[in-house]
Amino acid sequence: MTYNIHSCIGMDGKISPERIARVIARYSPDIVALQKLDVGRARTGRVDQSDLIAQHLQMDYHFLPTIRVRKGRYGNAVLTHFPMRPVRADKLPGLPGKPQLEPRGGLWVAIEADGTKIQFINIHLGLKLNERRVQAEALVGSGWLSHPDCRKPTILCGDFNALPCSSICRRFRTLLLDAQVELANHRPKKTLFGRFPFARIDHVFIDSSIEVIGIEVPNTE
């Protein structure tokens, strides 16, 4: 599962890591990629959202901070009940001369699932097209997807801030497959949630060794 939880702030304005955990638990995922988590930030009660959600789901986790604000942090996490080790946790490139843009990051972990080692990368790309292009090129390069250690099976997922028809997603499809497209008799579901979901900007890309047997898009509370 990949899920941008927006600092655990729901559409009703309430802050609740427990509610986010309940939504995730409905689907019993083995691996969860989360974006936009707060850790120790005043605006969300100074709690560690990644730790609270992981405890509720009885999973281990790794957290990548992309922003540090005084005593607080903000970033992405991977949760799983399988054995996991971090491979790379790093910021993605931004645009030269644009220091005001929000830093973005990628978290790569190796997960041992029933005898199979999965290379799992959770990302959150920028809002500007040129920024996403630079980040996509970095991710398909030798430091990430083309690294010798990034062997099949490989999963790349997260909030891409890009539509399936975009140049960003086309770039990733030069190496990987779109999981929602690969599933037979499945109409890809929109992921940009609001009162009326209207776009698919969150994606799961997989290599050809992975068989897709079902897809669900979580309903938020």
mmCIF file of C-alpha atoms in Angstrom:
data_model
loop_
_atom_site.group_PDB
_atom_site.id
_atom_site.type_symbol
_atom_site.label_atom_id
_atom_site.label_comp_id
_atom_site.label_asym_id
_atom_site.label_seq_id
_atom_site.Cartn_x
_atom_site.Cartn_y
_atom_site.Cartn_z
ATOM 1 C CA MET A 1 0.000 0.000 0.000
ATOM 2 C CA THR A 2 1.082 3.580 -0.671
ATOM 3 C CA TYR A 3 -0.697 6.349 1.215
ATOM 4 C CA ASN A 4 -0.089 10.100 1.534
ATOM 5 C CA ILE A 5 -1.515 10.714 5.012
ATOM 6 C CA HIS A 6 -1.127 14.517 5.082
ATOM 7 C CA SER A 7 0.224 14.615 8.655
ATOM 8 C CA CYS A 8 -2.769 12.499 9.788
ATOM 9 C CA ILE A 9 -5.108 15.475 9.267
ATOM 10 C CA GLY A 10 -8.413 14.232 7.880
ATOM 11 C CA MET A 11 -10.867 16.030 5.610
ATOM 12 C CA ASP A 12 -12.737 16.994 8.773
ATOM 13 C CA GLY A 13 -9.645 18.829 10.052
ATOM 14 C CA LYS A 14 -9.076 16.381 12.915
ATOM 15 C CA ILE A 15 -5.613 14.983 13.660
ATOM 16 C CA SER A 16 -5.652 11.239 14.296
ATOM 17 C CA PRO A 17 -2.808 8.770 13.631
ATOM 18 C CA GLU A 18 -5.097 6.083 15.094
ATOM 19 C CA ARG A 19 -7.682 6.742 12.417
ATOM 20 C CA ILE A 20 -5.059 6.470 9.684
ATOM 21 C CA ALA A 21 -3.927 3.167 11.199
ATOM 22 C CA ARG A 22 -7.514 1.882 11.147
ATOM 23 C CA VAL A 23 -7.844 2.716 7.453
ATOM 24 C CA ILE A 24 -4.610 0.855 6.691
ATOM 25 C CA ALA A 25 -5.595 -2.129 8.850
ATOM 26 C CA ARG A 26 -8.777 -2.690 6.823
ATOM 27 C CA TYR A 27 -6.663 -3.926 3.920
ATOM 28 C CA SER A 28 -4.114 -6.025 5.874
ATOM 29 C CA PRO A 29 -1.135 -4.911 3.756
ATOM 30 C CA ASP A 30 2.264 -6.595 4.137
ATOM 31 C CA ILE A 31 4.207 -3.444 3.228
ATOM 32 C CA VAL A 32 3.089 0.169 3.587
ATOM 33 C CA ALA A 33 4.678 3.295 2.088
ATOM 34 C CA LEU A 34 3.586 6.478 3.867
ATOM 35 C CA GLN A 35 4.235 10.068 2.870
ATOM 36 C CA LYS A 36 3.866 13.323 4.841
ATOM 37 C CA LEU A 37 4.363 12.119 8.400
ATOM 38 C CA ASP A 38 5.007 14.482 11.313
ATOM 39 C CA VAL A 39 7.428 13.532 14.082
ATOM 40 C CA GLY A 40 7.622 15.788 17.134
ATOM 41 C CA ARG A 41 5.999 18.798 15.446
ATOM 42 C CA ALA A 42 3.973 21.272 17.474
ATOM 43 C CA ARG A 43 1.215 21.502 14.854
ATOM 44 C CA THR A 44 0.294 17.825 15.383
ATOM 45 C CA GLY A 45 0.849 17.492 19.115
ATOM 46 C CA ARG A 46 4.584 16.620 19.030
ATOM 47 C CA VAL A 47 3.878 12.901 18.609
ATOM 48 C CA ASP A 48 5.829 10.467 16.449
ATOM 49 C CA GLN A 49 3.194 9.589 13.861
ATOM 50 C CA SER A 50 5.300 6.887 12.206
ATOM 51 C CA ASP A 51 5.848 5.137 15.521
ATOM 52 C CA LEU A 52 2.183 5.384 16.594
ATOM 53 C CA ILE A 53 0.906 3.961 13.302
ATOM 54 C CA ALA A 54 3.517 1.190 13.294
ATOM 55 C CA GLN A 55 2.632 0.219 16.861
ATOM 56 C CA HIS A 56 -1.065 0.056 16.019
ATOM 57 C CA LEU A 57 -0.337 -2.190 13.011
ATOM 58 C CA GLN A 58 2.304 -4.227 14.899
ATOM 59 C CA MET A 59 4.884 -3.459 12.221
ATOM 60 C CA ASP A 60 8.487 -2.298 12.165
ATOM 61 C CA TYR A 61 9.331 0.891 10.302
ATOM 62 C CA HIS A 62 12.025 3.114 8.880
ATOM 63 C CA PHE A 63 11.491 6.871 8.708
ATOM 64 C CA LEU A 64 13.197 9.374 6.383
ATOM 65 C CA PRO A 65 13.006 13.023 7.480
ATOM 66 C CA THR A 66 13.043 15.453 4.574
ATOM 67 C CA ILE A 67 12.387 18.567 6.675
ATOM 68 C CA ARG A 68 13.652 19.464 10.140
ATOM 69 C CA VAL A 69 11.842 22.277 11.961
ATOM 70 C CA ARG A 70 13.270 23.087 15.409
ATOM 71 C CA LYS A 71 12.661 19.876 17.357
ATOM 72 C CA GLY A 72 10.297 18.414 14.784
ATOM 73 C CA ARG A 73 10.699 16.402 11.598
ATOM 74 C CA TYR A 74 8.575 15.681 8.534
ATOM 75 C CA GLY A 75 8.986 12.967 5.935
ATOM 76 C CA ASN A 76 8.212 9.467 4.671
ATOM 77 C CA ALA A 77 8.233 5.962 6.119
ATOM 78 C CA VAL A 78 8.061 2.298 5.155
ATOM 79 C CA LEU A 79 6.269 -0.133 7.475
ATOM 80 C CA THR A 80 6.201 -3.934 7.327
ATOM 81 C CA HIS A 81 5.966 -7.006 9.527
ATOM 82 C CA PHE A 82 8.684 -8.705 7.443
ATOM 83 C CA PRO A 83 12.401 -8.361 8.239
ATOM 84 C CA MET A 84 13.683 -5.142 6.691
ATOM 85 C CA ARG A 85 16.941 -3.246 6.404
ATOM 86 C CA PRO A 86 17.575 0.246 5.018
ATOM 87 C CA VAL A 87 19.600 0.478 1.807
ATOM 88 C CA ARG A 88 19.392 4.194 1.035
ATOM 89 C CA ALA A 89 17.550 7.116 2.623
ATOM 90 C CA ASP A 90 18.301 10.361 0.871
ATOM 91 C CA LYS A 91 16.905 13.625 -0.397
ATOM 92 C CA LEU A 92 16.049 13.835 -4.084
ATOM 93 C CA PRO A 93 17.495 16.672 -6.175
ATOM 94 C CA GLY A 94 15.624 19.947 -6.423
ATOM 95 C CA LEU A 95 15.960 22.838 -8.846
ATOM 96 C CA PRO A 96 19.075 25.022 -8.790
ATOM 97 C CA GLY A 97 18.309 28.495 -7.485
ATOM 98 C CA LYS A 98 14.984 27.413 -5.958
ATOM 99 C CA PRO A 99 15.802 26.871 -2.256
ATOM 100 C CA GLN A 100 12.214 27.655 -1.273
ATOM 101 C CA LEU A 101 10.917 24.399 -2.778
ATOM 102 C CA GLU A 102 9.983 21.689 -0.299
ATOM 103 C CA PRO A 103 12.748 19.070 -0.021
ATOM 104 C CA ARG A 104 11.726 15.668 -1.371
ATOM 105 C CA GLY A 105 13.122 12.257 -0.533
ATOM 106 C CA GLY A 106 13.395 8.587 -1.368
ATOM 107 C CA LEU A 107 13.543 5.690 1.079
ATOM 108 C CA TRP A 108 14.886 2.362 -0.226
ATOM 109 C CA VAL A 109 14.657 -0.732 1.950
ATOM 110 C CA ALA A 110 15.361 -4.422 1.331
ATOM 111 C CA ILE A 111 12.550 -6.614 2.648
ATOM 112 C CA GLU A 112 12.828 -10.370 3.215
ATOM 113 C CA ALA A 113 9.359 -11.762 2.485
ATOM 114 C CA ASP A 114 8.936 -15.530 2.760
ATOM 115 C CA GLY A 115 12.381 -16.200 1.316
ATOM 116 C CA THR A 116 12.208 -13.493 -1.354
ATOM 117 C CA LYS A 117 14.229 -10.284 -1.050
ATOM 118 C CA ILE A 118 12.221 -7.309 -2.315
ATOM 119 C CA GLN A 119 13.791 -3.964 -3.171
ATOM 120 C CA PHE A 120 11.157 -1.442 -2.087
ATOM 121 C CA ILE A 121 11.449 2.303 -2.739
ATOM 122 C CA ASN A 122 9.037 4.903 -1.317
ATOM 123 C CA ILE A 123 9.148 8.370 -2.894
ATOM 124 C CA HIS A 124 7.391 11.719 -2.813
ATOM 125 C CA LEU A 125 8.079 13.928 -5.827
ATOM 126 C CA GLY A 126 7.855 17.708 -6.107
ATOM 127 C CA LEU A 127 5.017 19.919 -7.289
ATOM 128 C CA LYS A 128 6.796 21.538 -10.245
ATOM 129 C CA LEU A 129 7.197 19.659 -13.529
ATOM 130 C CA ASN A 130 10.883 20.482 -14.004
ATOM 131 C CA GLU A 131 11.545 19.453 -10.408
ATOM 132 C CA ARG A 132 9.847 16.090 -10.956
ATOM 133 C CA ARG A 133 11.809 15.524 -14.148
ATOM 134 C CA VAL A 134 15.116 16.010 -12.342
ATOM 135 C CA GLN A 135 13.968 13.706 -9.551
ATOM 136 C CA ALA A 136 12.736 11.029 -11.972
ATOM 137 C CA GLU A 137 16.083 11.016 -13.795
ATOM 138 C CA ALA A 138 17.898 10.595 -10.482
ATOM 139 C CA LEU A 139 15.634 7.690 -9.514
ATOM 140 C CA VAL A 140 16.108 5.760 -12.767
ATOM 141 C CA GLY A 141 19.857 6.337 -12.512
ATOM 142 C CA SER A 142 22.715 4.401 -10.983
ATOM 143 C CA GLY A 143 22.031 5.527 -7.420
ATOM 144 C CA TRP A 144 18.557 4.004 -7.289
ATOM 145 C CA LEU A 145 16.710 1.799 -9.797
ATOM 146 C CA SER A 146 19.761 1.116 -11.973
ATOM 147 C CA HIS A 147 22.018 0.353 -9.020
ATOM 148 C CA PRO A 148 23.503 -3.187 -9.126
ATOM 149 C CA ASP A 149 21.880 -3.967 -5.768
ATOM 150 C CA CYS A 150 18.399 -3.037 -7.027
ATOM 151 C CA ARG A 151 17.624 -6.518 -8.293
ATOM 152 C CA LYS A 152 14.235 -8.040 -9.070
ATOM 153 C CA PRO A 153 11.714 -8.074 -7.556
ATOM 154 C CA THR A 154 11.546 -4.292 -7.287
ATOM 155 C CA ILE A 155 8.680 -2.042 -6.228
ATOM 156 C CA LEU A 156 8.695 1.755 -6.619
ATOM 157 C CA CYS A 157 5.731 3.555 -5.138
ATOM 158 C CA GLY A 158 4.561 6.752 -3.528
ATOM 159 C CA ASP A 159 3.083 10.150 -4.305
ATOM 160 C CA PHE A 160 4.414 11.146 -7.723
ATOM 161 C CA ASN A 161 2.299 14.306 -8.114
ATOM 162 C CA ALA A 162 2.041 13.198 -11.744
ATOM 163 C CA LEU A 163 -0.694 11.705 -13.913
ATOM 164 C CA PRO A 164 -0.259 8.320 -15.636
ATOM 165 C CA CYS A 165 0.041 10.022 -19.045
ATOM 166 C CA SER A 166 2.757 12.401 -17.848
ATOM 167 C CA SER A 167 6.382 12.371 -19.020
ATOM 168 C CA ILE A 168 7.310 11.480 -15.433
ATOM 169 C CA CYS A 169 5.341 8.241 -15.389
ATOM 170 C CA ARG A 170 6.427 7.422 -18.936
ATOM 171 C CA ARG A 171 10.028 7.712 -17.772
ATOM 172 C CA PHE A 172 9.498 5.187 -15.000
ATOM 173 C CA ARG A 173 7.713 2.859 -17.411
ATOM 174 C CA THR A 174 10.949 2.523 -19.379
ATOM 175 C CA LEU A 175 12.124 0.293 -16.508
ATOM 176 C CA LEU A 176 8.980 -0.786 -14.672
ATOM 177 C CA LEU A 177 5.291 -1.576 -15.130
ATOM 178 C CA ASP A 178 2.264 0.298 -13.794
ATOM 179 C CA ALA A 179 0.571 -2.135 -11.382
ATOM 180 C CA GLN A 180 -2.920 -0.708 -11.935
ATOM 181 C CA VAL A 181 -2.574 -1.151 -15.695
ATOM 182 C CA GLU A 182 -1.132 -4.665 -15.471
ATOM 183 C CA LEU A 183 -4.116 -6.137 -13.610
ATOM 184 C CA ALA A 184 -6.525 -7.788 -16.034
ATOM 185 C CA ASN A 185 -10.111 -6.515 -16.143
ATOM 186 C CA HIS A 186 -9.237 -3.634 -13.820
ATOM 187 C CA ARG A 187 -10.049 -0.003 -14.451
ATOM 188 C CA PRO A 188 -7.374 2.134 -12.750
ATOM 189 C CA LYS A 189 -8.747 3.947 -9.730
ATOM 190 C CA LYS A 190 -8.225 7.581 -8.839
ATOM 191 C CA THR A 191 -6.071 8.239 -5.799
ATOM 192 C CA LEU A 192 -6.217 12.016 -5.217
ATOM 193 C CA PHE A 193 -8.777 11.924 -2.439
ATOM 194 C CA GLY A 194 -11.198 14.665 -1.562
ATOM 195 C CA ARG A 195 -14.935 14.749 -1.590
ATOM 196 C CA PHE A 196 -14.773 13.793 -5.265
ATOM 197 C CA PRO A 197 -11.549 11.998 -6.282
ATOM 198 C CA PHE A 198 -10.569 13.155 -9.760
ATOM 199 C CA ALA A 199 -7.009 12.078 -10.570
ATOM 200 C CA ARG A 200 -4.415 9.322 -10.146
ATOM 201 C CA ILE A 201 -1.151 10.787 -8.858
ATOM 202 C CA ASP A 202 -0.132 7.992 -6.462
ATOM 203 C CA HIS A 203 1.389 4.987 -8.204
ATOM 204 C CA VAL A 204 2.860 1.540 -7.677
ATOM 205 C CA PHE A 205 5.440 0.514 -10.279
ATOM 206 C CA ILE A 206 6.703 -3.067 -10.371
ATOM 207 C CA ASP A 207 9.138 -5.093 -12.431
ATOM 208 C CA SER A 208 8.053 -7.870 -14.776
ATOM 209 C CA SER A 209 8.762 -10.629 -12.239
ATOM 210 C CA ILE A 210 5.839 -9.528 -10.033
ATOM 211 C CA GLU A 211 2.321 -10.807 -10.686
ATOM 212 C CA VAL A 212 -0.558 -8.476 -9.850
ATOM 213 C CA ILE A 213 -3.529 -10.390 -8.448
ATOM 214 C CA GLY A 214 -5.638 -7.576 -7.003
ATOM 215 C CA ILE A 215 -5.748 -3.845 -6.314
ATOM 216 C CA GLU A 216 -7.682 -1.793 -3.797
ATOM 217 C CA VAL A 217 -7.558 1.956 -3.241
ATOM 218 C CA PRO A 218 -8.167 2.832 0.430
ATOM 219 C CA ASN A 219 -11.213 4.841 1.405
ATOM 220 C CA THR A 220 -10.322 7.553 3.898
ATOM 221 C CA GLU A 221 -12.432 8.348 6.921
#
